[in-house]
Coordinates of C-alpha atoms in Angstrom, one line a residue:
M1265 CA -116.7 -109.6 89.8
T1266 CA -113.3 -107.4 90.6
P1267 CA -112.7 -107.6 94.6
F1268 CA -112.8 -102.8 93.6
A1269 CA -116.5 -104.5 92.6
E1270 CA -117.5 -105.9 95.3
I1271 CA -116.2 -103.8 97.8
A1272 CA -118.5 -101.2 96.2
V1273 CA -121.2 -103.7 96.2
L1274 CA -120.6 -104.4 99.9
L1275 CA -120.8 -100.3 101.0
V1276 CA -124.1 -100.0 98.8
M1277 CA -125.1 -102.9 100.9
A1278 CA -123.7 -101.6 104.0
A1279 CA -124.9 -97.5 103.7
G1280 CA -129.1 -99.8 102.7
I1281 CA -129.0 -102.4 105.3
G1282 CA -127.7 -99.2 107.5
I1283 CA -130.9 -97.6 106.6
V1284 CA -133.2 -99.5 107.7
G1285 CA -131.4 -100.2 110.6
T1286 CA -131.4 -97.2 111.8
L1287 CA -135.1 -96.8 111.2
L1288 CA -135.9 -100.0 113.5
R1289 CA -133.7 -97.9 116.1
Q1290 CA -131.3 -101.0 116.1
P1291 CA -127.0 -100.8 116.7
L1292 CA -124.9 -100.7 113.3
I1293 CA -123.0 -102.9 114.3
V1294 CA -125.9 -104.9 114.0
S1295 CA -126.7 -104.2 110.8
F1296 CA -123.0 -104.5 109.7
I1297 CA -122.6 -107.6 110.6
A1298 CA -125.9 -108.6 108.9
V1299 CA -124.8 -107.5 105.7
G1300 CA -122.1 -110.0 106.1
L1301 CA -124.2 -112.4 106.5
I1302 CA -126.5 -111.8 103.3
A1303 CA -122.9 -111.2 101.8
G1304 CA -121.6 -114.9 102.9
P1305 CA -121.4 -118.0 101.6
S1306 CA -124.7 -119.1 102.9
A1307 CA -126.6 -116.0 100.5
L1308 CA -125.5 -113.9 98.2
N1309 CA -122.3 -115.7 98.5
L1310 CA -121.1 -112.6 97.6
V1311 CA -117.9 -112.2 99.1
H1312 CA -114.8 -113.3 97.5
S1313 CA -112.4 -111.1 98.4
D1314 CA -111.3 -112.4 101.2
E1315 CA -107.6 -111.0 101.8
Q1316 CA -108.4 -107.1 100.8
I1317 CA -111.6 -107.1 103.2
E1318 CA -108.8 -109.1 106.1
I1319 CA -106.4 -106.0 105.7
L1320 CA -109.3 -103.4 105.7
S1321 CA -110.8 -105.0 108.7
E1322 CA -107.3 -105.7 111.0
L1323 CA -105.8 -102.1 110.3
G1324 CA -109.5 -100.9 111.2
I1325 CA -108.6 -103.2 114.2
A1326 CA -105.1 -101.0 114.1
V1327 CA -106.5 -98.0 114.1
L1328 CA -110.0 -98.4 117.4
L1329 CA -107.4 -99.6 119.0
F1330 CA -105.1 -96.7 118.8
L1331 CA -107.5 -93.5 119.4
V1332 CA -108.8 -96.5 122.8
G1333 CA -104.6 -95.9 123.9
I1334 CA -104.1 -92.3 122.5
K1335 CA -106.2 -91.6 125.4
L1336 CA -105.6 -93.8 128.2
D1337 CA -104.3 -93.0 131.3
V1338 CA -101.4 -94.8 132.1
K1339 CA -102.5 -93.8 135.4
M1340 CA -105.1 -94.5 135.6
V1341 CA -105.0 -97.6 134.8
R1342 CA -102.0 -98.4 137.5
S1343 CA -104.7 -97.2 139.9
L1344 CA -106.7 -100.0 138.5
G1345 CA -104.7 -102.6 137.8
A1346 CA -106.2 -104.5 140.3
V1347 CA -109.9 -104.9 139.9
S1348 CA -108.5 -104.9 136.0
V1349 CA -106.7 -108.8 137.2
V1350 CA -108.6 -109.7 139.8
T1351 CA -112.1 -108.8 137.2
G1352 CA -110.6 -109.9 134.0
L1353 CA -108.7 -113.4 135.8
G1354 CA -112.2 -114.2 137.1
Q1355 CA -114.5 -114.2 134.4
V1356 CA -112.2 -116.4 132.5
A1357 CA -111.8 -119.1 135.3
F1358 CA -115.8 -119.0 135.8
T1359 CA -117.1 -118.6 132.7
A1360 CA -115.0 -121.6 131.7
F1361 CA -115.0 -124.1 134.7
F1362 CA -119.0 -123.9 134.4
G1363 CA -119.2 -123.7 130.6
Y1364 CA -117.0 -126.9 131.1
L1365 CA -119.2 -128.7 133.6
I1366 CA -123.1 -127.6 131.4
G1367 CA -121.5 -128.6 127.8
L1368 CA -121.3 -131.9 129.4
A1369 CA -123.9 -132.5 130.9
L1370 CA -125.9 -131.8 127.4
G1371 CA -123.8 -134.8 126.4
L1372 CA -120.8 -132.4 124.1
G1373 CA -117.7 -134.5 125.6
Q1374 CA -114.4 -133.7 127.6
I1375 CA -112.9 -132.3 124.3
T1376 CA -116.0 -130.8 122.4
S1377 CA -116.9 -129.4 126.3
L1378 CA -113.6 -127.9 126.9
Y1379 CA -112.9 -125.8 123.4
V1380 CA -116.3 -124.6 123.8
A1381 CA -115.8 -123.3 127.4
I1382 CA -112.7 -122.0 126.6
A1383 CA -114.4 -120.8 123.6
L1384 CA -116.9 -118.8 126.4
T1385 CA -114.1 -117.0 127.5
F1386 CA -113.5 -114.8 124.9
S1387 CA -115.6 -110.8 124.9
S1388 CA -115.5 -109.1 121.8
T1389 CA -113.1 -106.2 122.8
I1390 CA -113.4 -105.0 119.4
I1391 CA -117.7 -104.9 120.4
I1392 CA -117.1 -103.6 122.9
V1393 CA -114.7 -100.7 122.4
K1394 CA -117.0 -99.3 119.4
L1395 CA -120.0 -99.3 121.4
M1396 CA -118.5 -97.4 124.5
S1397 CA -117.1 -94.4 122.8
D1398 CA -119.8 -94.7 120.4
K1399 CA -122.1 -93.9 124.1
R1400 CA -118.7 -91.9 125.6
E1401 CA -119.0 -93.8 128.2
I1402 CA -115.1 -95.0 127.3
D1403 CA -113.8 -93.0 129.9
S1404 CA -115.8 -92.9 132.5
L1405 CA -115.0 -94.8 135.9
H1406 CA -116.7 -98.0 134.7
G1407 CA -115.1 -97.8 131.2
Q1408 CA -111.7 -98.1 132.2
I1409 CA -112.5 -100.9 133.9
A1410 CA -114.1 -102.7 131.3
L1411 CA -111.3 -102.2 128.9
G1412 CA -108.7 -103.0 131.7
F1413 CA -110.4 -106.0 132.5
L1414 CA -111.1 -106.9 129.2
I1415 CA -106.8 -106.4 127.9
V1416 CA -106.9 -109.2 131.1
Q1417 CA -108.8 -111.3 129.9
D1418 CA -106.8 -110.4 126.2
L1419 CA -103.3 -111.8 127.6
V1420 CA -104.8 -114.3 129.0
V1421 CA -106.8 -115.9 126.6
V1422 CA -103.4 -115.7 124.8
L1423 CA -101.5 -117.5 127.0
A1424 CA -103.8 -120.3 127.0
M1425 CA -103.4 -120.7 123.5
I1426 CA -99.9 -120.8 123.6
V1427 CA -99.5 -123.4 126.2
L1428 CA -102.2 -125.3 124.4
S1429 CA -101.1 -125.0 121.0
A1430 CA -98.0 -126.7 123.9
I1431 CA -99.6 -129.3 124.1
G1432 CA -101.0 -130.5 121.3
I1433 CA -104.4 -129.7 122.0
G1434 CA -104.8 -126.0 120.6
G1435 CA -101.9 -127.5 117.6
A1436 CA -102.1 -123.5 116.5
E1437 CA -98.9 -123.2 114.5
D1438 CA -98.7 -119.3 114.2
G1439 CA -98.4 -119.7 118.3
G1440 CA -96.0 -117.2 118.7
G1441 CA -93.1 -119.2 120.0
S1442 CA -92.8 -120.0 123.8
V1443 CA -94.7 -118.1 126.9
W1444 CA -90.9 -117.1 127.6
T1445 CA -90.8 -115.4 123.8
V1446 CA -94.4 -113.5 124.3
L1447 CA -93.4 -112.2 128.0
I1448 CA -89.5 -111.3 126.9
A1449 CA -90.9 -109.8 123.9
G1450 CA -94.3 -108.6 125.4
L1451 CA -91.0 -105.8 127.9
A1452 CA -89.3 -105.3 124.8
M1453 CA -92.3 -103.6 123.4
V1454 CA -93.6 -101.6 127.0
A1455 CA -90.0 -101.1 127.0
A1456 CA -89.6 -99.3 123.6
V1457 CA -92.7 -97.5 124.1
V1458 CA -91.6 -96.0 127.3
L1459 CA -88.1 -95.0 124.8
F1460 CA -90.9 -93.4 122.5
I1461 CA -91.9 -91.3 125.2
R1462 CA -89.0 -90.1 127.5
F1463 CA -86.9 -89.1 124.3
A1464 CA -88.6 -88.9 120.7
A1465 CA -93.0 -88.9 121.6
N1466 CA -93.2 -84.6 121.7
P1467 CA -90.2 -83.3 119.6
L1468 CA -91.5 -85.7 117.2
T1469 CA -94.8 -85.1 116.5
E1470 CA -94.3 -81.0 117.4
R1471 CA -92.0 -81.8 114.4
L1472 CA -94.7 -83.8 112.7
A1473 CA -97.4 -81.5 113.8
Q1474 CA -96.1 -78.3 111.3
A1475 CA -97.4 -80.9 108.0
P1476 CA -101.2 -82.5 109.9
E1477 CA -101.1 -85.3 106.3
L1478 CA -97.6 -86.5 107.4
L1479 CA -99.4 -86.4 111.2
V1480 CA -101.9 -88.9 110.6
I1481 CA -100.2 -90.5 107.9
F1482 CA -96.7 -91.3 110.6
A1483 CA -100.7 -91.9 113.5
I1484 CA -101.7 -95.1 110.9
A1485 CA -98.2 -96.1 110.2
L1486 CA -97.2 -96.4 113.9
A1487 CA -100.8 -98.3 114.6
A1488 CA -100.4 -100.6 112.2
L1489 CA -96.6 -101.5 112.9
F1490 CA -96.9 -102.3 116.7
A1491 CA -99.8 -104.3 115.5
A1492 CA -97.7 -105.9 113.1
I1493 CA -94.9 -106.7 115.3
G1494 CA -98.0 -107.4 118.1
D1495 CA -99.2 -109.9 115.8
A1496 CA -96.3 -111.3 115.0
V1497 CA -94.7 -112.5 119.1
G1498 CA -98.1 -113.6 119.7
L1499 CA -99.5 -111.0 121.8
G1500 CA -102.0 -109.8 118.8
K1501 CA -102.6 -107.3 117.1
E1502 CA -105.2 -105.4 119.8
V1503 CA -102.5 -105.1 122.3
G1504 CA -99.8 -103.9 119.6
G1505 CA -102.5 -100.8 118.8
L1506 CA -103.3 -100.1 121.8
M1507 CA -99.1 -99.7 123.4
A1508 CA -99.1 -97.6 120.0
G1509 CA -101.1 -95.5 120.7
V1510 CA -100.3 -95.4 124.0
A1511 CA -97.3 -93.9 123.0
L1512 CA -98.5 -90.3 121.7
A1513 CA -100.7 -90.1 125.0
S1514 CA -98.7 -87.6 126.4
T1515 CA -98.4 -85.8 122.8
N1516 CA -99.7 -82.6 122.9
Y1517 CA -100.9 -83.1 119.7
R1518 CA -103.3 -86.9 120.7
E1519 CA -106.3 -84.5 120.7
T1520 CA -106.0 -83.3 116.8
I1521 CA -105.3 -86.7 116.2
A1522 CA -107.9 -88.5 117.3
A1523 CA -109.9 -86.3 115.9
R1524 CA -108.7 -87.2 111.7
L1525 CA -108.7 -90.9 112.3
A1526 CA -112.4 -91.1 113.5
P1527 CA -113.9 -91.2 110.2
L1528 CA -111.5 -93.9 109.3
R1529 CA -111.4 -96.9 112.1
D1530 CA -115.1 -95.7 111.4
F1531 CA -114.4 -96.9 107.5
L1532 CA -112.5 -99.5 108.5
L1533 CA -113.9 -101.6 111.0
L1534 CA -117.2 -101.7 108.6
F1535 CA -115.0 -103.8 107.4
F1536 CA -114.2 -106.0 110.7
F1537 CA -118.4 -107.0 111.0
I1538 CA -119.2 -107.4 107.4
A1539 CA -116.4 -110.0 107.7
L1540 CA -117.4 -111.0 110.8
G1541 CA -120.6 -111.8 109.0
A1542 CA -118.8 -113.8 106.1
T1543 CA -117.6 -115.9 108.8
L1544 CA -121.2 -116.9 110.0
D1545 CA -122.6 -120.3 107.9
L1546 CA -125.6 -120.5 109.1
S1547 CA -125.9 -124.2 107.8
L1548 CA -124.8 -125.5 110.4
L1549 CA -126.6 -123.2 113.3
G1550 CA -129.5 -125.2 113.0
T1551 CA -127.4 -128.6 114.7
H1552 CA -127.9 -127.1 119.1
V1553 CA -130.7 -125.4 119.4
T1554 CA -131.3 -126.6 123.2
G1555 CA -127.3 -126.0 123.7
A1556 CA -127.7 -122.6 122.3
V1557 CA -130.3 -121.4 124.4
I1558 CA -128.4 -122.4 127.5
F1559 CA -125.3 -121.4 126.6
S1560 CA -126.2 -118.1 125.4
L1561 CA -128.0 -117.5 128.9
F1562 CA -125.8 -118.6 131.1
V1563 CA -123.5 -116.2 128.9
L1564 CA -125.3 -113.2 129.2
I1565 CA -126.6 -113.2 132.9
G1566 CA -123.4 -115.4 134.4
N1567 CA -121.3 -113.1 133.0
P1568 CA -121.9 -110.1 134.2
L1569 CA -123.0 -111.8 137.1
I1570 CA -119.3 -112.8 138.0
V1571 CA -118.0 -109.4 137.6
L1572 CA -121.2 -107.8 139.5
V1573 CA -119.8 -109.9 142.6
I1574 CA -116.4 -108.9 142.2
M1575 CA -116.3 -104.9 142.0
G1576 CA -118.7 -105.4 144.2
V1577 CA -116.5 -107.3 146.9
M1578 CA -113.7 -104.9 146.1
G1579 CA -115.7 -102.2 147.3
Y1580 CA -117.5 -100.2 144.1
R1581 CA -120.6 -99.3 143.6
K1582 CA -123.8 -101.7 142.4
R1583 CA -123.8 -99.4 139.3
T1584 CA -120.4 -99.1 138.4
G1585 CA -120.5 -103.2 138.6
F1586 CA -123.1 -103.6 136.6
L1587 CA -122.5 -101.1 134.3
A1588 CA -118.9 -103.1 134.1
G1589 CA -121.0 -106.6 133.8
L1590 CA -122.3 -105.8 131.1
T1591 CA -119.9 -105.6 128.9
V1592 CA -119.1 -109.5 129.3
A1593 CA -122.4 -110.7 128.1
Q1594 CA -120.9 -111.6 124.5
I1595 CA -118.7 -114.0 122.6
S1596 CA -116.1 -112.8 120.6
E1597 CA -115.0 -112.6 117.0
F1598 CA -112.8 -115.1 117.7
S1599 CA -114.6 -117.5 119.2
L1600 CA -116.6 -118.5 115.7
I1601 CA -112.3 -118.8 114.7
F1602 CA -110.9 -121.0 117.7
V1603 CA -113.6 -123.5 117.4
A1604 CA -113.1 -123.8 114.1
M1605 CA -109.6 -124.3 114.2
G1606 CA -110.7 -127.2 116.2
V1607 CA -112.5 -128.6 113.4
S1608 CA -109.7 -128.9 111.1
L1609 CA -107.8 -130.3 113.3
G1610 CA -110.3 -133.0 113.7
H1611 CA -110.6 -132.3 117.6
V1612 CA -114.1 -131.0 117.9
P1613 CA -116.7 -132.2 114.9
D1614 CA -118.9 -129.7 113.2
D1615 CA -121.8 -129.1 115.1
A1616 CA -119.7 -127.7 117.4
L1617 CA -118.9 -124.2 115.1
G1618 CA -122.6 -124.7 114.2
L1619 CA -123.5 -124.2 118.7
V1620 CA -120.6 -121.6 119.2
T1621 CA -121.7 -119.8 115.9
M1622 CA -125.8 -119.5 116.7
V1623 CA -124.6 -118.1 120.7
G1624 CA -122.4 -115.6 119.1
L1625 CA -125.5 -114.7 116.7
V1626 CA -127.0 -114.3 120.0
T1627 CA -125.0 -112.9 122.4
I1628 CA -123.7 -110.3 119.9
A1629 CA -127.0 -109.3 119.1
A1630 CA -128.2 -109.0 122.8
S1631 CA -124.7 -107.5 124.3
T1632 CA -124.7 -105.1 122.1
Y1633 CA -128.2 -103.9 123.8
M1634 CA -127.7 -104.8 126.4
I1635 CA -124.6 -101.8 126.2
T1636 CA -126.7 -99.2 124.3
F1637 CA -129.8 -99.5 127.2
S1638 CA -126.8 -100.1 130.5
H1639 CA -128.4 -97.0 131.6
T1640 CA -132.7 -98.3 132.0
L1641 CA -131.7 -101.6 133.0
Y1642 CA -130.1 -100.5 136.1
A1643 CA -132.8 -98.4 137.1
V1644 CA -135.3 -101.5 136.3
F1645 CA -132.5 -104.3 137.6
E1646 CA -131.0 -101.6 141.2
P1647 CA -134.2 -101.8 143.7
Y1648 CA -132.3 -105.7 143.5
L1649 CA -128.8 -104.4 143.1
G1650 CA -127.8 -103.7 147.3
V1651 CA -126.8 -106.8 148.2
F1652 CA -123.6 -106.5 145.4
E1653 CA -122.9 -103.5 147.3
R1654 CA -120.4 -102.8 150.2
K1655 CA -121.4 -100.2 152.7
G1656 CA -119.3 -97.2 152.6
T1657 CA -118.3 -98.1 149.0
P1658 CA -114.5 -97.2 150.0
R1659 CA -113.8 -97.4 146.0
E1660 CA -115.0 -94.5 144.9
T1661 CA -116.4 -92.4 147.8
G1662 CA -113.4 -93.3 150.6
D1663 CA -110.3 -91.4 150.7
D1664 CA -110.6 -89.6 146.8
S1665 CA -114.4 -88.3 148.2
T1666 CA -114.0 -84.4 149.2
N1667 CA -114.0 -83.0 152.0
R1668 CA -116.5 -80.1 152.0
S1669 CA -115.7 -77.7 155.7
E1670 CA -118.9 -75.1 153.0
R1671 CA -122.5 -75.4 151.9
P1672 CA -122.0 -75.4 147.9
E1673 CA -124.1 -72.5 146.6
I1674 CA -124.1 -74.1 142.9
I1675 CA -124.6 -77.4 141.9
L1676 CA -122.7 -77.8 139.0
F1677 CA -122.7 -80.9 137.0
G1678 CA -120.9 -82.0 134.0
L1679 CA -117.2 -81.4 134.4
G1680 CA -115.8 -80.9 129.8
R1681 CA -115.4 -77.3 129.2
F1682 CA -118.3 -75.1 128.7
G1683 CA -118.8 -75.8 133.2
T1684 CA -114.7 -75.6 133.4
A1685 CA -114.9 -72.3 132.4
I1686 CA -118.2 -71.6 134.2
G1687 CA -116.2 -72.9 137.1
M1688 CA -113.6 -71.0 137.3
R1689 CA -115.5 -68.2 137.0
L1690 CA -117.5 -68.8 140.1
K1691 CA -114.3 -68.7 141.4
K1692 CA -113.0 -65.4 140.5
R1693 CA -116.0 -63.8 141.7
G1694 CA -116.0 -66.2 145.0
I1695 CA -119.0 -68.3 144.8
K1696 CA -119.0 -71.8 146.4
V1697 CA -118.9 -74.1 143.3
L1698 CA -119.1 -78.1 143.6
G1699 CA -118.4 -80.2 140.1
V1700 CA -119.8 -83.7 139.7
D1701 CA -119.2 -85.9 136.5
F1702 CA -119.0 -89.1 135.6
N1703 CA -115.9 -89.0 134.8
P1704 CA -112.9 -89.6 136.9
Q1705 CA -110.2 -87.6 134.9
A1706 CA -112.4 -84.6 134.7
V1707 CA -112.9 -85.0 139.0
K1708 CA -108.8 -84.7 139.4
R1709 CA -108.5 -81.8 136.9
W1710 CA -111.1 -80.3 139.2
R1711 CA -109.4 -80.2 142.3
E1712 CA -106.4 -79.4 140.2
L1713 CA -107.2 -76.2 139.2
D1714 CA -108.7 -76.4 143.0
L1715 CA -112.0 -76.1 142.5
D1716 CA -114.3 -79.0 145.0
A1717 CA -115.8 -82.1 143.1
E1718 CA -116.7 -85.2 143.5
F1719 CA -116.7 -88.4 141.0
G1720 CA -120.6 -89.2 140.5
D1721 CA -123.5 -90.1 137.9
A1722 CA -126.5 -87.6 137.8
T1723 CA -129.1 -90.3 136.8
D1724 CA -127.8 -91.9 139.9
P1725 CA -130.8 -91.6 142.4
E1726 CA -128.7 -92.7 145.2
F1727 CA -126.0 -91.1 144.6
L1728 CA -128.2 -87.8 143.9
A1729 CA -129.6 -88.0 147.8
E1730 CA -125.8 -87.6 148.8
L1731 CA -125.4 -84.7 147.7
P1732 CA -126.1 -81.6 149.9
L1733 CA -128.9 -80.3 147.0
R1734 CA -131.3 -78.9 149.6
E1735 CA -128.5 -75.8 150.5
A1736 CA -127.9 -75.0 146.6
N1737 CA -129.4 -71.9 145.1
W1738 CA -129.1 -73.9 141.7
V1739 CA -128.5 -77.1 140.3
V1740 CA -126.2 -76.8 136.7
S1741 CA -125.9 -78.8 133.8
T1742 CA -123.7 -78.6 131.6
V1743 CA -124.3 -82.8 130.2
P1744 CA -124.5 -83.3 126.7
V1745 CA -127.2 -85.1 125.7
H1746 CA -127.4 -88.7 126.5
L1747 CA -130.5 -90.7 125.8
T1748 CA -131.2 -93.4 128.5
G1749 CA -132.8 -95.5 126.5
L1750 CA -136.5 -96.3 124.0
S1751 CA -138.3 -93.3 125.4
H1752 CA -135.8 -90.6 124.6
E1753 CA -135.4 -89.6 128.4
D1754 CA -132.6 -87.2 128.1
T1755 CA -130.0 -87.3 131.2
R1756 CA -131.0 -83.4 131.7
H1757 CA -134.5 -84.7 132.0
T1758 CA -133.3 -87.2 134.8
L1759 CA -131.1 -84.7 136.5
M1760 CA -135.0 -81.7 137.1
Q1761 CA -136.9 -85.4 137.6
L1762 CA -134.2 -86.9 140.6
A1763 CA -133.5 -83.9 141.6
R1764 CA -136.7 -82.1 142.7
A1765 CA -137.1 -85.4 144.3
S1766 CA -134.2 -85.8 147.0
G1767 CA -135.5 -81.8 147.8
F1768 CA -133.8 -79.6 146.1
S1769 CA -135.8 -76.1 145.7
G1770 CA -133.9 -73.4 144.2
K1771 CA -133.6 -72.8 140.6
I1772 CA -132.7 -74.8 138.1
A1773 CA -130.2 -74.1 134.4
M1774 CA -130.1 -76.9 132.5
A1775 CA -127.8 -76.0 129.0
S1776 CA -128.8 -76.3 125.1
H1777 CA -128.0 -76.4 121.7
G1778 CA -131.0 -75.9 119.8
A1779 CA -134.3 -74.1 120.2
T1780 CA -135.9 -77.3 119.7
E1781 CA -134.3 -78.3 123.3
T1782 CA -134.4 -75.1 125.2
Q1783 CA -138.7 -75.0 125.0
A1784 CA -138.1 -79.3 126.1
L1785 CA -136.6 -77.8 128.6
L1786 CA -138.3 -75.3 130.2
D1787 CA -141.5 -76.9 129.6
A1788 CA -139.9 -79.5 131.9
G1789 CA -139.2 -76.9 134.5
A1790 CA -136.1 -75.5 134.3
N1791 CA -135.7 -72.0 135.2
T1792 CA -132.6 -71.1 133.1
V1793 CA -131.5 -72.6 129.7
L1794 CA -127.8 -71.8 129.3
E1795 CA -127.0 -71.6 125.8
P1796 CA -123.7 -71.7 124.6
F1797 CA -123.1 -70.7 122.0
Q1798 CA -125.5 -67.6 121.3
D1799 CA -124.9 -66.9 124.3
A1800 CA -121.0 -66.5 123.1
A1801 CA -122.5 -64.8 120.4
D1802 CA -124.1 -62.3 122.1
R1803 CA -121.1 -61.4 124.3
A1804 CA -118.9 -61.0 121.5
V1805 CA -121.1 -58.1 120.3
D1806 CA -121.6 -56.8 123.5
L1807 CA -117.7 -56.7 123.6
L1808 CA -117.0 -55.3 120.0
T1809 CA -120.2 -52.4 120.3
G1810 CA -118.8 -51.5 123.7
A1811 CA -121.8 -52.9 125.7
E1812 CA -121.4 -53.9 129.5
A1813 CA -117.7 -53.5 129.1
S1814 CA -116.6 -53.1 132.4
E1815 CA -118.6 -55.6 134.1
R1816 CA -116.3 -58.1 132.3
T1817 CA -114.6 -61.0 133.9
D1818 CA -110.8 -61.0 133.7
I1819 CA -109.1 -65.2 135.4
P1820 CA -106.0 -66.1 134.1
E1821 CA -106.0 -68.7 131.3
I1822 CA -107.1 -72.1 131.9
S1823 CA -104.7 -75.0 131.3
S1824 CA -106.0 -77.6 127.6
E1825 CA -105.4 -79.5 130.7
A1826 CA -108.2 -78.2 132.0
R1827 CA -110.3 -77.3 128.9
D1828 CA -110.1 -80.5 127.8
A1829 CA -111.7 -82.3 130.9
G1830 CA -113.4 -84.2 129.8

């Protein structure tokens, strides 16, 4: 079978198994890994074009991290630097230390225990970023913190690999050189990014934007170039792709680039997950069933727990710590590569790879569901998490919280484009409005527009109880539909229930994008349903026909930054 025919067969299999997985409510990541398992050497043995699939996989990784970097708020990362470093280092140290002790207790031997313990410290940045991007939570506070400590973890892992290589344990021939070489190369890349942003980013993208196709090609080229450089110097493709995105994050065309590259990212990542599944040898899975169960429970429970503890000590809400902690409840695809390297060097036996492979299958599959249904899990465990939250949660409700001298008449949830437009017009008419969003950037931008805003989640009962709901006349939600669990209960219904439970007796307005949603919201208790597209069309017809023209509210044009909030 030719490489082209092989890839065609893989695409057909991915589509078919993906449809079945969707019907069974399984995340596509699990379906695509299943494609790799079925097509791999342990089943149909269809994957032979390893080099071609690997190239597509690596390009997908570079594009994914590029799109994360292009939306990265450097100031936000700087403000979250402490929690990222402390949490990242704490999780690595905790997992490695206790993983080593568990390995010894299971009789694995010192070297094997060391390999397994180090392998357990790797979390899959690729899988986590993909899941959180799909849920649109990468810009939330817990998403930004998770991204920060995952990057710290990746950097620690790179340095650890180089050190192990230097002392002969890792034995990696392409480890990227000495620690000093990697550090110098990393600083050089950061300096190059800073200079590019300062002198070339805006004029270059403005020039390229005259030919949109060329702008997209340039973005892909930059992502691939930085990923290749990062890989060559030992930083890794992930860090290189991320820095390429940061280089274009300050331009006016970042949203255009991101929108055009998103379909390409999804297509290329398919091959990443297929390649991952194809590397798993099912014949090695049954040797250490008991050890695999123990290690899997350790990763699924222990890793989130240490993140929750560290973030609680640092003053973050239990909700933020819980959601961020769930992101590290799995091991990485690189864990398998690391142990396979140990097998090839003769440091560890073959069954150690089977052990880590089984842990990888269990934790990747389980954590995928844990992240997908994170809000449902939080609702279940929330009554038991109070011990992990400091009184006052200074990191989230301290100096940055709004000092409300007047009680708002309207509390508005969702500070995106639609919510911002409503808020500006309410302000123009002299109506006091308080905005609420789970995206720190959106809250910041509202405050820059001189509008009161609070950071918080519409489905957090404790947060809603702190809002002045009893004094408000309206609760308005422009929050997009977000399914909170297997029951397909979305945030709008949850918000209405929690608002009433918190003593709100005013009227409720909910945004809808279809007749079915509208009727369901009215049946659930909404007093008014806002249909942005239908309402805008009605208003446009009124203006075009001269009806109600005297009642038009004129306000200055909202800045592009405000329109992009959220």
